[in-house]
Coordinates of C-alpha atoms and ligand atoms in Angstrom, one line a residue:
M111 CA 0.0 0.0 0.0
I112 CA 1.2 3.5 -0.7
I113 CA 0.2 6.6 1.3
V114 CA 0.5 9.8 -0.6
M115 CA 1.0 12.8 1.6
S116 CA -0.3 16.1 0.5
P117 CA 2.4 18.6 -0.7
E118 CA 1.8 20.7 2.4
A119 CA 2.2 17.8 4.9
S120 CA 4.5 18.6 7.7
E121 CA 7.4 16.4 8.9
G122 CA 5.5 15.6 12.0
Q123 CA 2.5 14.4 10.1
I124 CA 4.7 12.2 7.9
E125 CA 6.3 10.7 11.0
A126 CA 2.9 10.2 12.6
V127 CA 1.6 8.2 9.6
A128 CA 4.8 6.1 9.4
K129 CA 4.5 5.3 13.1
R130 CA 0.9 4.3 12.7
V131 CA 1.8 2.0 9.8
K132 CA 4.5 0.4 12.0
E133 CA 2.0 -0.2 14.8
Y134 CA 0.0 -2.3 12.3
G135 CA 3.2 -4.5 12.0
C136 CA 4.3 -3.2 8.6
D137 CA 7.7 -1.8 7.6
T138 CA 7.8 1.6 5.9
N139 CA 9.7 3.2 3.0
I140 CA 9.5 7.0 3.1
S141 CA 10.2 8.5 -0.3
R142 CA 10.6 12.2 0.1
G143 CA 10.2 13.7 -3.4
T144 CA 10.5 17.4 -4.2
E145 CA 6.7 17.7 -4.6
R146 CA 5.3 15.1 -2.2
T147 CA 6.3 12.4 0.2
I148 CA 5.0 8.9 -0.4
I149 CA 5.0 6.3 2.4
G150 CA 5.1 2.7 1.3
A151 CA 3.8 0.1 3.7
I152 CA 5.7 -3.2 3.3
G153 CA 4.3 -6.4 4.8
D154 CA 0.8 -7.6 5.5
E155 CA -1.2 -4.6 4.4
R156 CA -4.5 -6.3 5.4
R157 CA -3.7 -5.3 9.0
I158 CA -3.9 -1.7 8.1
D159 CA -7.1 0.2 8.8
Q160 CA -7.1 2.3 5.7
E161 CA -10.0 4.5 6.8
L162 CA -8.1 5.5 9.9
I163 CA -5.0 6.3 7.8
D164 CA -7.0 8.4 5.3
A165 CA -8.4 10.4 8.2
M166 CA -4.9 11.4 9.5
P167 CA -3.8 15.0 9.0
G168 CA -1.6 15.5 5.9
V169 CA -2.8 12.3 4.1
E170 CA -4.0 13.0 0.5
Q171 CA -4.9 9.4 -0.4
S172 CA -3.9 5.8 0.4
M173 CA -4.1 3.1 -2.2
H174 CA -3.4 -0.6 -2.6
I175 CA -1.2 -0.9 -5.7
V176 CA -1.4 -4.3 -7.2
K177 CA 1.7 -3.9 -9.4
P178 CA 5.1 -4.6 -7.9
Y179 CA 6.2 -1.1 -8.9
K180 CA 4.3 1.4 -6.9
I181 CA 5.6 5.0 -7.0
V182 CA 6.2 4.9 -10.8
A183 CA 2.8 3.3 -11.5
R184 CA 0.1 5.2 -13.2
E185 CA -2.4 3.5 -10.9
W186 CA -2.2 6.3 -8.3
H187 CA -1.2 9.1 -10.6
K188 CA -3.5 9.3 -13.6
E189 CA -2.0 12.5 -15.1
N190 CA 1.3 12.5 -16.9
S191 CA 4.1 13.7 -14.8
V192 CA 6.1 16.6 -16.2
I193 CA 9.7 16.8 -15.2
D194 CA 11.2 20.3 -14.9
I195 CA 14.7 20.4 -16.2
K196 CA 16.0 23.9 -15.4
G197 CA 12.7 25.3 -16.7
V198 CA 12.4 22.9 -19.7
P199 CA 9.4 20.7 -19.2
L200 CA 9.6 17.0 -20.3
G201 CA 6.5 14.9 -20.3
G202 CA 4.0 17.5 -21.1
N203 CA 2.5 18.6 -24.4
T204 CA 5.9 19.8 -25.8
I205 CA 8.1 17.1 -27.2
Q206 CA 11.7 17.6 -26.3
I207 CA 14.6 16.6 -28.6
I208 CA 17.9 16.2 -26.8
G209 CA 20.7 16.6 -29.3
G210 CA 24.5 16.3 -29.0
P211 CA 27.5 14.1 -29.7
C212 CA 28.1 10.6 -28.3
S213 CA 31.1 11.9 -26.4
V214 CA 32.7 15.1 -25.3
E215 CA 36.0 15.4 -27.3
T216 CA 37.3 19.0 -27.4
Q217 CA 36.1 22.5 -26.4
Q218 CA 35.9 23.4 -30.0
Q219 CA 33.8 20.3 -30.9
M220 CA 31.4 21.0 -27.9
D221 CA 31.1 24.7 -28.6
D222 CA 30.2 24.0 -32.2
A223 CA 27.9 21.1 -31.2
A224 CA 26.1 23.3 -28.7
R225 CA 25.6 26.1 -31.3
F226 CA 24.1 23.6 -33.8
V227 CA 21.9 21.9 -31.2
K228 CA 20.5 25.4 -30.3
E229 CA 20.1 26.4 -33.9
A230 CA 18.2 23.2 -34.7
G231 CA 15.7 24.2 -32.0
C232 CA 16.6 21.7 -29.3
R233 CA 16.3 22.8 -25.6
L234 CA 18.5 20.2 -24.1
M235 CA 22.0 18.8 -24.9
R236 CA 23.6 15.4 -24.5
G237 CA 27.2 14.3 -24.5
G238 CA 29.2 11.6 -22.6
A239 CA 32.2 12.5 -20.5
F240 CA 32.4 8.9 -19.2
K241 CA 31.9 6.3 -21.9
P242 CA 31.0 2.7 -21.4
R243 CA 33.0 1.0 -24.1
T244 CA 33.0 -2.6 -25.1
S245 CA 36.8 -2.6 -25.5
P246 CA 39.1 -1.4 -22.6
Y247 CA 41.4 -0.1 -25.3
A248 CA 38.8 2.2 -26.9
F249 CA 38.5 5.9 -26.0
Q250 CA 36.9 5.9 -22.5
G251 CA 35.8 9.6 -22.4
K252 CA 37.4 12.7 -21.2
G253 CA 36.2 12.2 -17.6
V254 CA 35.9 15.2 -15.3
E255 CA 37.6 17.5 -17.9
G256 CA 34.8 16.5 -20.2
L257 CA 32.2 17.7 -17.7
E258 CA 34.0 21.1 -17.5
I259 CA 34.1 21.4 -21.3
F260 CA 30.5 20.3 -21.7
R261 CA 29.3 22.7 -19.0
K262 CA 31.1 25.7 -20.6
A263 CA 29.8 24.9 -24.1
A264 CA 26.2 24.3 -23.0
D265 CA 26.1 27.3 -20.7
A266 CA 27.1 29.6 -23.6
Q267 CA 23.9 28.5 -25.3
G268 CA 21.7 28.2 -22.2
L269 CA 21.2 24.5 -22.7
P270 CA 20.8 22.1 -19.7
I271 CA 23.1 19.1 -20.0
V272 CA 22.5 15.3 -20.0
T273 CA 25.4 13.1 -19.3
E274 CA 26.0 9.5 -18.3
L275 CA 27.0 8.4 -14.8
M276 CA 28.6 5.0 -14.6
D277 CA 30.3 5.0 -11.2
V278 CA 28.7 5.9 -7.9
R279 CA 32.0 7.4 -6.9
M280 CA 31.6 10.2 -9.5
L281 CA 28.1 11.2 -8.2
D282 CA 29.3 14.1 -6.1
T283 CA 31.5 15.4 -8.9
F284 CA 28.4 15.3 -11.2
L285 CA 26.5 17.3 -8.6
E286 CA 29.3 19.8 -8.2
W287 CA 29.4 20.4 -11.9
G288 CA 25.6 20.9 -11.8
V289 CA 24.8 18.1 -14.3
D290 CA 21.1 18.8 -15.1
V291 CA 20.1 15.2 -16.1
I292 CA 22.0 12.1 -15.0
Q293 CA 21.8 9.4 -17.7
I294 CA 21.9 5.8 -16.5
G295 CA 23.0 3.7 -19.5
T296 CA 21.8 0.4 -20.7
R297 CA 24.7 -1.5 -19.1
N298 CA 23.8 -0.1 -15.7
M299 CA 20.0 -0.3 -15.6
Q300 CA 20.2 -3.0 -13.0
N301 CA 23.2 -1.6 -11.1
F302 CA 21.0 -1.3 -8.0
D303 CA 23.6 0.5 -5.8
L304 CA 24.0 3.2 -8.5
L305 CA 20.2 3.5 -8.8
K306 CA 19.9 3.8 -5.0
E307 CA 22.4 6.6 -4.9
V308 CA 20.9 8.7 -7.7
G309 CA 17.6 8.1 -5.9
R310 CA 19.0 10.2 -3.0
T311 CA 19.4 13.2 -5.2
N312 CA 16.7 15.4 -6.8
T313 CA 18.5 15.6 -10.2
P314 CA 16.3 14.3 -13.0
V315 CA 17.4 10.9 -14.3
I316 CA 17.2 9.3 -17.7
L317 CA 16.9 5.6 -17.2
K318 CA 17.8 3.7 -20.3
R319 CA 16.4 0.3 -20.9
G320 CA 18.8 -2.6 -20.3
M321 CA 19.6 -4.2 -23.6
S322 CA 17.9 -7.4 -22.6
A323 CA 15.6 -6.1 -19.9
T324 CA 11.9 -6.8 -19.8
I325 CA 9.5 -3.8 -19.3
S326 CA 8.7 -5.0 -15.8
E327 CA 12.5 -5.2 -14.9
W328 CA 12.8 -1.7 -16.3
L329 CA 9.9 -0.3 -14.2
M330 CA 11.3 -2.0 -11.1
A331 CA 14.7 -0.4 -11.8
A332 CA 12.9 3.0 -11.9
E333 CA 11.2 2.1 -8.6
Y334 CA 14.6 1.8 -6.9
I335 CA 15.3 5.4 -7.8
A336 CA 11.8 6.5 -6.8
A337 CA 11.9 4.6 -3.5
G338 CA 14.9 6.7 -2.5
G339 CA 12.9 9.9 -3.0
N340 CA 13.9 11.0 -6.5
H341 CA 10.7 11.0 -8.5
N342 CA 12.2 12.8 -11.5
I343 CA 12.6 9.8 -13.7
I344 CA 12.5 9.7 -17.5
F345 CA 12.4 6.3 -19.3
C346 CA 14.5 5.9 -22.5
E347 CA 13.9 3.1 -24.9
R348 CA 17.1 2.5 -26.9
G349 CA 16.5 -0.8 -28.6
V350 CA 17.0 -4.3 -27.3
R351 CA 19.2 -7.2 -28.3
S352 CA 17.6 -9.4 -31.0
F353 CA 18.5 -12.1 -33.5
E354 CA 18.9 -9.4 -36.2
T355 CA 22.3 -8.2 -37.2
Y356 CA 21.5 -5.6 -39.9
Y357 CA 21.1 -2.9 -37.2
R358 CA 22.6 -2.3 -33.8
N359 CA 19.5 -2.9 -31.6
M360 CA 15.8 -3.6 -32.3
L361 CA 13.8 -0.5 -31.4
D362 CA 10.9 -1.7 -29.4
V363 CA 8.2 0.8 -30.5
T364 CA 5.7 -1.4 -28.7
A365 CA 7.3 -0.5 -25.4
I366 CA 6.3 3.1 -25.8
P367 CA 2.4 2.7 -25.4
V368 CA 3.0 0.0 -22.9
L369 CA 5.1 2.3 -20.7
K370 CA 2.7 5.2 -21.2
K371 CA 0.0 2.9 -19.8
E372 CA 2.0 1.6 -16.9
T373 CA 3.7 4.7 -15.7
H374 CA 2.9 8.4 -15.3
L375 CA 6.5 9.3 -16.0
P376 CA 7.8 10.6 -19.3
V377 CA 9.1 8.2 -22.0
I378 CA 11.7 9.1 -24.6
V379 CA 13.5 7.2 -27.3
D380 CA 17.1 7.0 -28.5
P381 CA 16.9 6.2 -32.2
S382 CA 20.7 6.5 -32.6
H383 CA 21.7 3.6 -30.5
A384 CA 18.8 1.5 -31.8
G385 CA 19.6 1.8 -35.6
G386 CA 23.3 2.4 -35.2
K387 CA 23.3 4.2 -38.6
A388 CA 22.6 7.9 -39.2
W389 CA 20.3 7.1 -42.2
M390 CA 17.9 5.1 -39.9
V391 CA 17.5 7.9 -37.3
P392 CA 14.8 9.9 -39.1
A393 CA 12.5 6.9 -39.7
L394 CA 12.9 5.6 -36.1
S395 CA 12.4 9.1 -34.7
R396 CA 9.2 9.5 -36.7
A397 CA 7.9 6.1 -35.5
A398 CA 8.8 7.0 -31.9
I399 CA 7.0 10.3 -31.9
A400 CA 4.0 8.9 -33.7
A401 CA 3.8 6.1 -31.1
G402 CA 3.6 8.6 -28.2
A403 CA 7.2 9.3 -27.1
D404 CA 7.6 12.5 -25.1
G405 CA 11.0 13.2 -26.6
L406 CA 14.2 11.8 -28.3
L407 CA 17.8 11.5 -27.4
V408 CA 19.7 11.9 -30.7
E409 CA 23.4 11.9 -31.5
M410 CA 24.6 14.8 -33.6
H411 CA 28.2 15.7 -34.3
P412 CA 29.5 18.8 -36.0
K413 CA 31.6 16.6 -38.2
P414 CA 30.3 13.0 -38.0
C415 CA 33.1 11.4 -39.9
E416 CA 35.6 12.8 -37.3
A417 CA 33.7 11.6 -34.3
W418 CA 35.8 9.7 -31.7
C419 CA 32.8 7.5 -30.9
D420 CA 29.7 6.2 -32.7
A421 CA 30.6 8.1 -35.9
D422 CA 28.3 6.0 -38.1
Q423 CA 25.1 6.9 -36.2
A424 CA 25.7 10.6 -35.7
L425 CA 23.5 13.1 -37.7
N426 CA 25.3 16.1 -39.0
P427 CA 23.9 19.6 -38.0
E428 CA 21.9 19.9 -41.2
E429 CA 20.2 16.5 -40.7
L430 CA 19.3 17.4 -37.1
K431 CA 17.7 20.6 -38.3
N432 CA 15.7 18.8 -41.0
L433 CA 14.6 16.2 -38.5
M434 CA 13.3 18.8 -36.2
G435 CA 11.2 20.2 -39.0
E436 CA 9.8 16.9 -39.9
L437 CA 8.9 16.0 -36.4
G438 CA 7.2 19.3 -36.0
G439 CA 4.7 18.1 -38.6
I440 CA 4.0 14.9 -36.8
A441 CA 3.7 16.7 -33.4
R442 CA 1.0 19.0 -34.9
I443 CA -1.1 16.1 -36.1
L444 CA -0.9 14.7 -32.5
G445 CA -1.9 18.1 -31.1
R446 CA 1.5 18.5 -29.5
T447 CA 4.3 20.9 -30.1
I448 CA 8.1 20.6 -30.5
Ligands
LIG547 C1 24.9 6.8 -24.8 O1 23.7 7.2 -24.9 O2 25.9 7.4 -24.9 C2 25.0 5.3 -24.6 C3 26.2 4.8 -24.3 O3 23.9 4.6 -24.8 P1 23.4 3.2 -24.3 O4 23.6 3.1 -22.8 O5 22.0 3.1 -24.7 O6 24.2 2.2 -25.0
LIG548 MN1 26.9 6.7 -28.5

């Protein structure tokens, strides 16, 4: 059972409800979000007198949630949640396209990329400073220096930044550099210790789908973050492993309406790591938006053929601009904006 406290509930009221739940013999998980606190009752919920709980001061509603994921479930929160990223809304009527290179390389490359991202009309920028590479001999990212380069380039254009966190030991550094959105990559979707730690922050998190994860595993991974008190979670479908070798991953378009049904949180799509080739990106992007995605995470490099990482799948600046125009048309049909 979850007990949703009203946004105005005082600390004393929260404590009183948690104490009452414990008196019924249940354990509690108190998830203190920026907007509201949600108390989870763990154990034999049948012992709880729900009417009594509902009458307690500060309680907005209490509900039995059938699904194993609770806070992220649409069951208790019918409306779409809109995540505020430094004033940029994600999950509302406006579709957000997050553009930028696979990895941070040089100040010049990032300055150019930020300018092109902004010119194309995107409001958020991506770029990896820490790269999860299959080979230990491949470029591993610029590390902390990359965060500095990224911050400088994006700030000059007023763009909030999205970047991947792989190691819990770097979390404080990410917070110090004011990373606006922490990306959890496909390889870390079930790194539960990492999820718990980002759950203790308020920084929005993009949770990519594990390359072989079921939708329910993915929702449970998000619940780890939410249970810690961070309710600012964005799901990102990036394709799953399949028998097909023609493309990098199989974009699971079906997952988009399924997730939109199961969770109130925003769902975005990464067409770049799905197709693995730049020429596939427009088609996959159109499909994603048409299927109800709230945004895209797209790789764009000022000079794709010179990219240090994922050169084949990077759009050039012109292609990103054209894509934005095309998607605007689809958004209009859907009654949304870009
Ligand atoms: C990325 O977006 O830079 C990335 C490494 O993606 P994924 O985790 O989906 O492979
Ligand atoms: Mn990449």
